[in-house]
């Protein structure tokens, strides 16, 4: 039997998410000069590697526009919810009706798993300089997408819907934005599921700018990846950098999706009264 959360409890959770949003700061100074190291990397990186990076971005762009290859396993997520809820049969649609704390627990667990995978990848690619670095950058973009898709499922949203693909890209953009950019994105997503269709369509139309978002996301941690090229030390840098990146992605995704689900639950409670 599904538990019903009180309006007061949901409002407290909403306050916590809003506080998180207010606490978001601009980029650190060294984050702001992140593009400089990538200018250096661009000059010393062979054309073959550039081509490989471009192909990876195109593949991710294909997902954003059409869905498909980067979609996470819905069954794996459902298994975790089945175990948490004690239900014998559970569908993706059923997740939306589960208590918020189940969503929080499963999403946190999945982000933890992705952080470990990213750490291992970062340590491995930290050994081989810019040649393996060219593998790590598309990997971290891909795992970031996968993490956000899993979070979407955890809060009862279908990551294969075009609208959710847009929301996921906005989450990525939020992580790599300065304070002004963060405020603009929060404003755009304020009423994502609301009745203001014009504002929503304007946000959805921005899917055409996916490549700029991805390049910005990549450039944002350019200086960090430069340190990853240091022999031996690159193993430690790579592991820490990737873990930190997925941590930020996971926190942003969980908070923004939590807010949507809380608002949806509050609306359902209001209309049912």
PDB file of C-alpha atoms in Angstrom:
ATOM      1  CA  UNK A   1       0.000   0.000   0.000  1.00  0.00           C
ATOM      2  CA  UNK A   2       1.389   3.396  -1.020  1.00  0.00           C
ATOM      3  CA  UNK A   3       2.028   5.888   1.736  1.00  0.00           C
ATOM      4  CA  UNK A   4       0.537   9.371   1.461  1.00  0.00           C
ATOM      5  CA  UNK A   5       2.766  12.290   2.351  1.00  0.00           C
ATOM      6  CA  UNK A   6       1.290  15.259   4.156  1.00  0.00           C
ATOM      7  CA  UNK A   7       1.206  18.683   2.543  1.00  0.00           C
ATOM      8  CA  UNK A   8       3.330  20.116   5.362  1.00  0.00           C
ATOM      9  CA  UNK A   9       5.995  17.452   4.846  1.00  0.00           C
ATOM     10  CA  UNK A  10       6.097  18.156   1.108  1.00  0.00           C
ATOM     11  CA  UNK A  11       6.348  21.898   1.712  1.00  0.00           C
ATOM     12  CA  UNK A  12       9.306  21.310   4.037  1.00  0.00           C
ATOM     13  CA  UNK A  13      11.026  19.287   1.318  1.00  0.00           C
ATOM     14  CA  UNK A  14      10.280  22.042  -1.197  1.00  0.00           C
ATOM     15  CA  UNK A  15      11.849  24.617   1.144  1.00  0.00           C
ATOM     16  CA  UNK A  16      14.999  22.452   1.339  1.00  0.00           C
ATOM     17  CA  UNK A  17      15.265  22.344  -2.465  1.00  0.00           C
ATOM     18  CA  UNK A  18      14.702  26.096  -2.752  1.00  0.00           C
ATOM     19  CA  UNK A  19      17.406  26.716  -0.152  1.00  0.00           C
ATOM     20  CA  UNK A  20      19.804  24.590  -2.202  1.00  0.00           C
ATOM     21  CA  UNK A  21      19.008  26.682  -5.281  1.00  0.00           C
ATOM     22  CA  UNK A  22      19.663  29.920  -3.376  1.00  0.00           C
ATOM     23  CA  UNK A  23      22.965  28.575  -2.086  1.00  0.00           C
ATOM     24  CA  UNK A  24      24.320  27.893  -5.554  1.00  0.00           C
ATOM     25  CA  UNK A  25      27.290  30.142  -6.205  1.00  0.00           C
ATOM     26  CA  UNK A  26      29.078  31.226  -9.321  1.00  0.00           C
ATOM     27  CA  UNK A  27      32.056  29.338 -10.671  1.00  0.00           C
ATOM     28  CA  UNK A  28      35.307  29.422  -8.781  1.00  0.00           C
ATOM     29  CA  UNK A  29      37.990  31.639 -10.325  1.00  0.00           C
ATOM     30  CA  UNK A  30      39.891  28.684 -11.765  1.00  0.00           C
ATOM     31  CA  UNK A  31      36.649  27.298 -13.217  1.00  0.00           C
ATOM     32  CA  UNK A  32      36.156  30.564 -15.089  1.00  0.00           C
ATOM     33  CA  UNK A  33      39.474  30.206 -16.880  1.00  0.00           C
ATOM     34  CA  UNK A  34      38.677  26.601 -17.760  1.00  0.00           C
ATOM     35  CA  UNK A  35      38.629  27.344 -21.481  1.00  0.00           C
ATOM     36  CA  UNK A  36      42.293  28.383 -21.494  1.00  0.00           C
ATOM     37  CA  UNK A  37      43.708  24.881 -20.889  1.00  0.00           C
ATOM     38  CA  UNK A  38      41.395  23.508 -23.552  1.00  0.00           C
ATOM     39  CA  UNK A  39      42.883  25.990 -26.008  1.00  0.00           C
ATOM     40  CA  UNK A  40      46.241  24.450 -25.130  1.00  0.00           C
ATOM     41  CA  UNK A  41      44.872  20.932 -25.473  1.00  0.00           C
ATOM     42  CA  UNK A  42      43.336  21.791 -28.840  1.00  0.00           C
ATOM     43  CA  UNK A  43      46.745  22.866 -30.168  1.00  0.00           C
ATOM     44  CA  UNK A  44      48.645  19.766 -29.047  1.00  0.00           C
ATOM     45  CA  UNK A  45      45.942  17.190 -29.751  1.00  0.00           C
ATOM     46  CA  UNK A  46      46.167  15.295 -33.065  1.00  0.00           C
ATOM     47  CA  UNK A  47      43.431  15.770 -35.648  1.00  0.00           C
ATOM     48  CA  UNK A  48      42.430  12.115 -35.251  1.00  0.00           C
ATOM     49  CA  UNK A  49      41.575  12.714 -31.602  1.00  0.00           C
ATOM     50  CA  UNK A  50      39.585  15.845 -32.464  1.00  0.00           C
ATOM     51  CA  UNK A  51      37.598  13.763 -34.940  1.00  0.00           C
ATOM     52  CA  UNK A  52      36.912  11.156 -32.280  1.00  0.00           C
ATOM     53  CA  UNK A  53      35.664  13.800 -29.855  1.00  0.00           C
ATOM     54  CA  UNK A  54      33.431  15.255 -32.556  1.00  0.00           C
ATOM     55  CA  UNK A  55      31.917  11.856 -33.286  1.00  0.00           C
ATOM     56  CA  UNK A  56      31.213  11.332 -29.588  1.00  0.00           C
ATOM     57  CA  UNK A  57      29.453  14.698 -29.373  1.00  0.00           C
ATOM     58  CA  UNK A  58      27.404  13.842 -32.458  1.00  0.00           C
ATOM     59  CA  UNK A  59      26.369  10.535 -30.902  1.00  0.00           C
ATOM     60  CA  UNK A  60      25.228  12.273 -27.726  1.00  0.00           C
ATOM     61  CA  UNK A  61      23.439  14.869 -29.840  1.00  0.00           C
ATOM     62  CA  UNK A  62      21.575  12.074 -31.602  1.00  0.00           C
ATOM     63  CA  UNK A  63      20.248  10.897 -28.235  1.00  0.00           C
ATOM     64  CA  UNK A  64      19.128  14.397 -27.331  1.00  0.00           C
ATOM     65  CA  UNK A  65      17.275  14.820 -30.588  1.00  0.00           C
ATOM     66  CA  UNK A  66      15.913  11.294 -31.054  1.00  0.00           C
ATOM     67  CA  UNK A  67      16.561   9.332 -27.860  1.00  0.00           C
ATOM     68  CA  UNK A  68      17.835   5.769 -28.063  1.00  0.00           C
ATOM     69  CA  UNK A  69      21.370   4.521 -27.615  1.00  0.00           C
ATOM     70  CA  UNK A  70      22.234   6.289 -24.374  1.00  0.00           C
ATOM     71  CA  UNK A  71      18.953   5.394 -22.671  1.00  0.00           C
ATOM     72  CA  UNK A  72      19.508   3.768 -19.315  1.00  0.00           C
ATOM     73  CA  UNK A  73      18.051   0.415 -18.299  1.00  0.00           C
ATOM     74  CA  UNK A  74      14.567   0.976 -16.926  1.00  0.00           C
ATOM     75  CA  UNK A  75      14.437  -2.590 -15.576  1.00  0.00           C
ATOM     76  CA  UNK A  76      17.491  -2.056 -13.360  1.00  0.00           C
ATOM     77  CA  UNK A  77      15.922   1.025 -11.798  1.00  0.00           C
ATOM     78  CA  UNK A  78      12.579  -0.727 -11.301  1.00  0.00           C
ATOM     79  CA  UNK A  79      14.288  -3.614  -9.514  1.00  0.00           C
ATOM     80  CA  UNK A  80      15.659  -1.227  -6.918  1.00  0.00           C
ATOM     81  CA  UNK A  81      12.238   0.290  -6.346  1.00  0.00           C
ATOM     82  CA  UNK A  82      10.633  -3.133  -6.102  1.00  0.00           C
ATOM     83  CA  UNK A  83      13.066  -4.024  -3.350  1.00  0.00           C
ATOM     84  CA  UNK A  84      12.551  -0.719  -1.506  1.00  0.00           C
ATOM     85  CA  UNK A  85       8.771  -0.638  -1.728  1.00  0.00           C
ATOM     86  CA  UNK A  86       8.098  -4.335  -1.201  1.00  0.00           C
ATOM     87  CA  UNK A  87       5.813  -4.376  -4.254  1.00  0.00           C
ATOM     88  CA  UNK A  88       5.799  -7.557  -6.301  1.00  0.00           C
ATOM     89  CA  UNK A  89       5.051  -5.732  -9.537  1.00  0.00           C
ATOM     90  CA  UNK A  90       6.026  -2.181 -10.369  1.00  0.00           C
ATOM     91  CA  UNK A  91       6.020  -0.113 -13.547  1.00  0.00           C
ATOM     92  CA  UNK A  92       7.772   3.165 -14.323  1.00  0.00           C
ATOM     93  CA  UNK A  93       4.434   4.983 -14.025  1.00  0.00           C
ATOM     94  CA  UNK A  94       3.957   3.567 -10.511  1.00  0.00           C
ATOM     95  CA  UNK A  95       7.151   5.244  -9.300  1.00  0.00           C
ATOM     96  CA  UNK A  96       5.515   8.677  -9.424  1.00  0.00           C
ATOM     97  CA  UNK A  97       3.050   7.606  -6.738  1.00  0.00           C
ATOM     98  CA  UNK A  98       5.683   6.266  -4.336  1.00  0.00           C
ATOM     99  CA  UNK A  99       6.788   8.263  -1.277  1.00  0.00           C
ATOM    100  CA  UNK A 100       9.492  10.845  -1.938  1.00  0.00           C
ATOM    101  CA  UNK A 101      11.943   9.171   0.434  1.00  0.00           C
ATOM    102  CA  UNK A 102      11.951   6.029  -1.764  1.00  0.00           C
ATOM    103  CA  UNK A 103      12.834   8.189  -4.764  1.00  0.00           C
ATOM    104  CA  UNK A 104      15.578   9.919  -2.785  1.00  0.00           C
ATOM    105  CA  UNK A 105      17.108   6.658  -1.550  1.00  0.00           C
ATOM    106  CA  UNK A 106      17.219   4.966  -4.954  1.00  0.00           C
ATOM    107  CA  UNK A 107      18.494   8.054  -6.788  1.00  0.00           C
ATOM    108  CA  UNK A 108      21.236   8.553  -4.197  1.00  0.00           C
ATOM    109  CA  UNK A 109      22.247   4.905  -4.503  1.00  0.00           C
ATOM    110  CA  UNK A 110      22.429   5.112  -8.295  1.00  0.00           C
ATOM    111  CA  UNK A 111      24.495   8.307  -8.209  1.00  0.00           C
ATOM    112  CA  UNK A 112      26.892   6.548  -5.821  1.00  0.00           C
ATOM    113  CA  UNK A 113      27.306   3.693  -8.306  1.00  0.00           C
ATOM    114  CA  UNK A 114      27.979   6.105 -11.169  1.00  0.00           C
ATOM    115  CA  UNK A 115      30.573   7.974  -9.097  1.00  0.00           C
ATOM    116  CA  UNK A 116      32.511   4.742  -8.551  1.00  0.00           C
ATOM    117  CA  UNK A 117      32.430   3.931 -12.268  1.00  0.00           C
ATOM    118  CA  UNK A 118      33.595   7.449 -13.126  1.00  0.00           C
ATOM    119  CA  UNK A 119      36.426   7.242 -10.568  1.00  0.00           C
ATOM    120  CA  UNK A 120      37.705   4.007 -12.081  1.00  0.00           C
ATOM    121  CA  UNK A 121      37.540   5.429 -15.598  1.00  0.00           C
ATOM    122  CA  UNK A 122      39.316   8.632 -14.548  1.00  0.00           C
ATOM    123  CA  UNK A 123      42.117   6.713 -12.853  1.00  0.00           C
ATOM    124  CA  UNK A 124      42.570   4.482 -15.904  1.00  0.00           C
ATOM    125  CA  UNK A 125      42.654   7.308 -18.429  1.00  0.00           C
ATOM    126  CA  UNK A 126      44.947   9.328 -16.159  1.00  0.00           C
ATOM    127  CA  UNK A 127      47.758   6.946 -17.141  1.00  0.00           C
ATOM    128  CA  UNK A 128      47.905   7.566 -20.865  1.00  0.00           C
ATOM    129  CA  UNK A 129      48.013  11.345 -21.393  1.00  0.00           C
ATOM    130  CA  UNK A 130      45.922  13.145 -23.982  1.00  0.00           C
ATOM    131  CA  UNK A 131      45.310   9.994 -26.062  1.00  0.00           C
ATOM    132  CA  UNK A 132      43.339   8.355 -23.255  1.00  0.00           C
ATOM    133  CA  UNK A 133      42.021  11.773 -22.231  1.00  0.00           C
ATOM    134  CA  UNK A 134      40.206  11.852 -25.572  1.00  0.00           C
ATOM    135  CA  UNK A 135      38.353   8.754 -24.385  1.00  0.00           C
ATOM    136  CA  UNK A 136      37.610  10.113 -20.922  1.00  0.00           C
ATOM    137  CA  UNK A 137      35.890  13.324 -22.023  1.00  0.00           C
ATOM    138  CA  UNK A 138      33.203  11.603 -24.159  1.00  0.00           C
ATOM    139  CA  UNK A 139      32.871   9.008 -21.379  1.00  0.00           C
ATOM    140  CA  UNK A 140      32.167  11.602 -18.703  1.00  0.00           C
ATOM    141  CA  UNK A 141      29.617  13.294 -20.967  1.00  0.00           C
ATOM    142  CA  UNK A 142      27.938   9.944 -21.582  1.00  0.00           C
ATOM    143  CA  UNK A 143      27.866   8.859 -17.950  1.00  0.00           C
ATOM    144  CA  UNK A 144      26.543  12.281 -16.974  1.00  0.00           C
ATOM    145  CA  UNK A 145      23.617  11.751 -19.347  1.00  0.00           C
ATOM    146  CA  UNK A 146      23.077   8.224 -18.036  1.00  0.00           C
ATOM    147  CA  UNK A 147      23.107   9.447 -14.428  1.00  0.00           C
ATOM    148  CA  UNK A 148      20.510  12.119 -15.170  1.00  0.00           C
ATOM    149  CA  UNK A 149      18.321   9.641 -17.044  1.00  0.00           C
ATOM    150  CA  UNK A 150      18.354   7.320 -14.038  1.00  0.00           C
ATOM    151  CA  UNK A 151      17.457  10.223 -11.761  1.00  0.00           C
ATOM    152  CA  UNK A 152      14.560  11.119 -14.077  1.00  0.00           C
ATOM    153  CA  UNK A 153      13.237   7.555 -13.766  1.00  0.00           C
ATOM    154  CA  UNK A 154      13.684   7.645  -9.997  1.00  0.00           C
ATOM    155  CA  UNK A 155      11.293  10.582  -9.756  1.00  0.00           C
ATOM    156  CA  UNK A 156       8.724   9.095 -12.123  1.00  0.00           C
ATOM    157  CA  UNK A 157       9.686  10.767 -15.411  1.00  0.00           C
ATOM    158  CA  UNK A 158      10.444   9.062 -18.735  1.00  0.00           C
ATOM    159  CA  UNK A 159      13.937  10.104 -19.949  1.00  0.00           C
ATOM    160  CA  UNK A 160      13.072   9.024 -23.469  1.00  0.00           C
ATOM    161  CA  UNK A 161      10.469  11.777 -23.815  1.00  0.00           C
ATOM    162  CA  UNK A 162      11.735  14.799 -25.718  1.00  0.00           C
ATOM    163  CA  UNK A 163      10.713  17.099 -22.889  1.00  0.00           C
ATOM    164  CA  UNK A 164      12.805  15.119 -20.420  1.00  0.00           C
ATOM    165  CA  UNK A 165      15.784  15.134 -22.759  1.00  0.00           C
ATOM    166  CA  UNK A 166      15.547  18.930 -22.744  1.00  0.00           C
ATOM    167  CA  UNK A 167      15.303  18.987 -18.964  1.00  0.00           C
ATOM    168  CA  UNK A 168      18.392  16.754 -18.723  1.00  0.00           C
ATOM    169  CA  UNK A 169      20.377  19.102 -20.960  1.00  0.00           C
ATOM    170  CA  UNK A 170      19.295  22.007 -18.776  1.00  0.00           C
ATOM    171  CA  UNK A 171      20.673  20.120 -15.762  1.00  0.00           C
ATOM    172  CA  UNK A 172      24.018  19.724 -17.562  1.00  0.00           C
ATOM    173  CA  UNK A 173      23.988  23.379 -18.519  1.00  0.00           C
ATOM    174  CA  UNK A 174      23.239  24.376 -14.914  1.00  0.00           C
ATOM    175  CA  UNK A 175      26.339  22.586 -13.621  1.00  0.00           C
ATOM    176  CA  UNK A 176      28.670  24.445 -15.996  1.00  0.00           C
ATOM    177  CA  UNK A 177      27.012  27.886 -15.733  1.00  0.00           C
ATOM    178  CA  UNK A 178      28.024  30.931 -13.712  1.00  0.00           C
ATOM    179  CA  UNK A 179      25.669  32.511 -11.169  1.00  0.00           C
ATOM    180  CA  UNK A 180      23.786  34.496 -13.830  1.00  0.00           C
ATOM    181  CA  UNK A 181      23.365  31.409 -15.991  1.00  0.00           C
ATOM    182  CA  UNK A 182      22.164  29.336 -13.026  1.00  0.00           C
ATOM    183  CA  UNK A 183      19.533  31.924 -12.157  1.00  0.00           C
ATOM    184  CA  UNK A 184      18.333  32.023 -15.776  1.00  0.00           C
ATOM    185  CA  UNK A 185      18.021  28.235 -15.933  1.00  0.00           C
ATOM    186  CA  UNK A 186      16.185  28.063 -12.602  1.00  0.00           C
ATOM    187  CA  UNK A 187      13.774  30.674 -13.956  1.00  0.00           C
ATOM    188  CA  UNK A 188      13.235  28.689 -17.159  1.00  0.00           C
ATOM    189  CA  UNK A 189      12.522  25.497 -15.219  1.00  0.00           C
ATOM    190  CA  UNK A 190      10.432  27.147 -12.494  1.00  0.00           C
ATOM    191  CA  UNK A 191       7.139  26.028 -13.991  1.00  0.00           C
ATOM    192  CA  UNK A 192       8.315  23.325 -16.390  1.00  0.00           C
ATOM    193  CA  UNK A 193       5.215  21.182 -15.823  1.00  0.00           C
ATOM    194  CA  UNK A 194       2.869  24.126 -15.320  1.00  0.00           C
ATOM    195  CA  UNK A 195       0.158  25.721 -17.389  1.00  0.00           C
ATOM    196  CA  UNK A 196       2.332  28.385 -19.052  1.00  0.00           C
ATOM    197  CA  UNK A 197       2.683  26.585 -22.394  1.00  0.00           C
ATOM    198  CA  UNK A 198       4.401  29.541 -24.102  1.00  0.00           C
ATOM    199  CA  UNK A 199       7.255  29.566 -21.596  1.00  0.00           C
ATOM    200  CA  UNK A 200       7.515  25.802 -21.787  1.00  0.00           C
ATOM    201  CA  UNK A 201       7.653  25.777 -25.591  1.00  0.00           C
ATOM    202  CA  UNK A 202      10.390  28.417 -25.471  1.00  0.00           C
ATOM    203  CA  UNK A 203      12.475  26.142 -23.234  1.00  0.00           C
ATOM    204  CA  UNK A 204      11.799  23.126 -25.437  1.00  0.00           C
ATOM    205  CA  UNK A 205      12.808  25.028 -28.584  1.00  0.00           C
ATOM    206  CA  UNK A 206      16.313  25.386 -27.167  1.00  0.00           C
ATOM    207  CA  UNK A 207      17.087  21.768 -28.056  1.00  0.00           C
ATOM    208  CA  UNK A 208      18.767  23.149 -31.172  1.00  0.00           C
ATOM    209  CA  UNK A 209      21.565  24.528 -29.010  1.00  0.00           C
ATOM    210  CA  UNK A 210      22.573  21.150 -27.571  1.00  0.00           C
ATOM    211  CA  UNK A 211      26.064  21.188 -29.081  1.00  0.00           C
ATOM    212  CA  UNK A 212      26.941  24.541 -27.518  1.00  0.00           C
ATOM    213  CA  UNK A 213      25.773  23.210 -24.149  1.00  0.00           C
ATOM    214  CA  UNK A 214      27.943  20.109 -24.504  1.00  0.00           C
ATOM    215  CA  UNK A 215      31.015  22.059 -25.568  1.00  0.00           C
ATOM    216  CA  UNK A 216      30.524  24.451 -22.657  1.00  0.00           C
ATOM    217  CA  UNK A 217      30.164  21.482 -20.326  1.00  0.00           C
ATOM    218  CA  UNK A 218      33.413  20.013 -21.669  1.00  0.00           C
ATOM    219  CA  UNK A 219      35.320  23.288 -21.514  1.00  0.00           C
ATOM    220  CA  UNK A 220      34.181  23.942 -17.961  1.00  0.00           C
ATOM    221  CA  UNK A 221      36.515  21.319 -16.541  1.00  0.00           C
ATOM    222  CA  UNK A 222      39.348  21.894 -19.015  1.00  0.00           C
ATOM    223  CA  UNK A 223      41.949  22.942 -16.442  1.00  0.00           C
ATOM    224  CA  UNK A 224      41.200  19.864 -14.372  1.00  0.00           C
ATOM    225  CA  UNK A 225      41.747  17.574 -17.320  1.00  0.00           C
ATOM    226  CA  UNK A 226      45.049  19.311 -18.001  1.00  0.00           C
ATOM    227  CA  UNK A 227      46.289  18.135 -14.579  1.00  0.00           C
ATOM    228  CA  UNK A 228      45.122  14.644 -15.464  1.00  0.00           C
ATOM    229  CA  UNK A 229      47.844  14.540 -18.154  1.00  0.00           C
ATOM    230  CA  UNK A 230      50.612  14.598 -15.530  1.00  0.00           C
ATOM    231  CA  UNK A 231      52.238  11.121 -15.427  1.00  0.00           C
ATOM    232  CA  UNK A 232      51.304   9.011 -12.388  1.00  0.00           C
ATOM    233  CA  UNK A 233      49.652  11.986 -10.652  1.00  0.00           C
ATOM    234  CA  UNK A 234      47.126  11.905 -13.490  1.00  0.00           C
ATOM    235  CA  UNK A 235      45.692   8.720 -11.995  1.00  0.00           C
ATOM    236  CA  UNK A 236      44.762  10.520  -8.780  1.00  0.00           C
ATOM    237  CA  UNK A 237      43.612  13.662 -10.568  1.00  0.00           C
ATOM    238  CA  UNK A 238      41.515  11.671 -13.029  1.00  0.00           C
ATOM    239  CA  UNK A 239      39.806   9.678 -10.302  1.00  0.00           C
ATOM    240  CA  UNK A 240      39.012  12.717  -8.157  1.00  0.00           C
ATOM    241  CA  UNK A 241      37.926  14.916 -11.058  1.00  0.00           C
ATOM    242  CA  UNK A 242      35.472  12.389 -12.467  1.00  0.00           C
ATOM    243  CA  UNK A 243      34.025  11.610  -9.038  1.00  0.00           C
ATOM    244  CA  UNK A 244      33.557  15.332  -8.368  1.00  0.00           C
ATOM    245  CA  UNK A 245      31.912  15.861 -11.745  1.00  0.00           C
ATOM    246  CA  UNK A 246      29.341  13.096 -11.271  1.00  0.00           C
ATOM    247  CA  UNK A 247      28.725  14.263  -7.706  1.00  0.00           C
ATOM    248  CA  UNK A 248      27.804  17.730  -9.010  1.00  0.00           C
ATOM    249  CA  UNK A 249      25.693  16.266 -11.817  1.00  0.00           C
ATOM    250  CA  UNK A 250      23.917  13.946  -9.407  1.00  0.00           C
ATOM    251  CA  UNK A 251      23.195  16.675  -6.870  1.00  0.00           C
ATOM    252  CA  UNK A 252      21.824  19.029  -9.518  1.00  0.00           C
ATOM    253  CA  UNK A 253      19.680  16.350 -11.150  1.00  0.00           C
ATOM    254  CA  UNK A 254      18.288  15.101  -7.854  1.00  0.00           C
ATOM    255  CA  UNK A 255      17.415  18.571  -6.600  1.00  0.00           C
ATOM    256  CA  UNK A 256      15.771  19.775  -9.810  1.00  0.00           C
ATOM    257  CA  UNK A 257      13.814  16.548 -10.311  1.00  0.00           C
ATOM    258  CA  UNK A 258      12.846  16.458  -6.630  1.00  0.00           C
ATOM    259  CA  UNK A 259      11.337  19.909  -6.978  1.00  0.00           C
ATOM    260  CA  UNK A 260       9.249  18.857  -9.974  1.00  0.00           C
ATOM    261  CA  UNK A 261       7.946  15.771  -8.194  1.00  0.00           C
ATOM    262  CA  UNK A 262       7.182  17.681  -4.975  1.00  0.00           C
ATOM    263  CA  UNK A 263       5.245  20.319  -6.927  1.00  0.00           C
ATOM    264  CA  UNK A 264       3.370  17.567  -8.780  1.00  0.00           C
ATOM    265  CA  UNK A 265       2.452  15.861  -5.510  1.00  0.00           C
ATOM    266  CA  UNK A 266       1.279  19.157  -4.026  1.00  0.00           C
ATOM    267  CA  UNK A 267      -0.848  19.818  -7.101  1.00  0.00           C
ATOM    268  CA  UNK A 268      -2.348  16.330  -6.922  1.00  0.00           C
ATOM    269  CA  UNK A 269      -3.198  16.893  -3.258  1.00  0.00           C
ATOM    270  CA  UNK A 270      -4.811  20.238  -4.050  1.00  0.00           C
ATOM    271  CA  UNK A 271      -6.963  18.904  -6.894  1.00  0.00           C
ATOM    272  CA  UNK A 272      -8.046  15.843  -4.908  1.00  0.00           C
ATOM    273  CA  UNK A 273      -9.360  17.975  -2.027  1.00  0.00           C
TER     274      UNK A 273
END
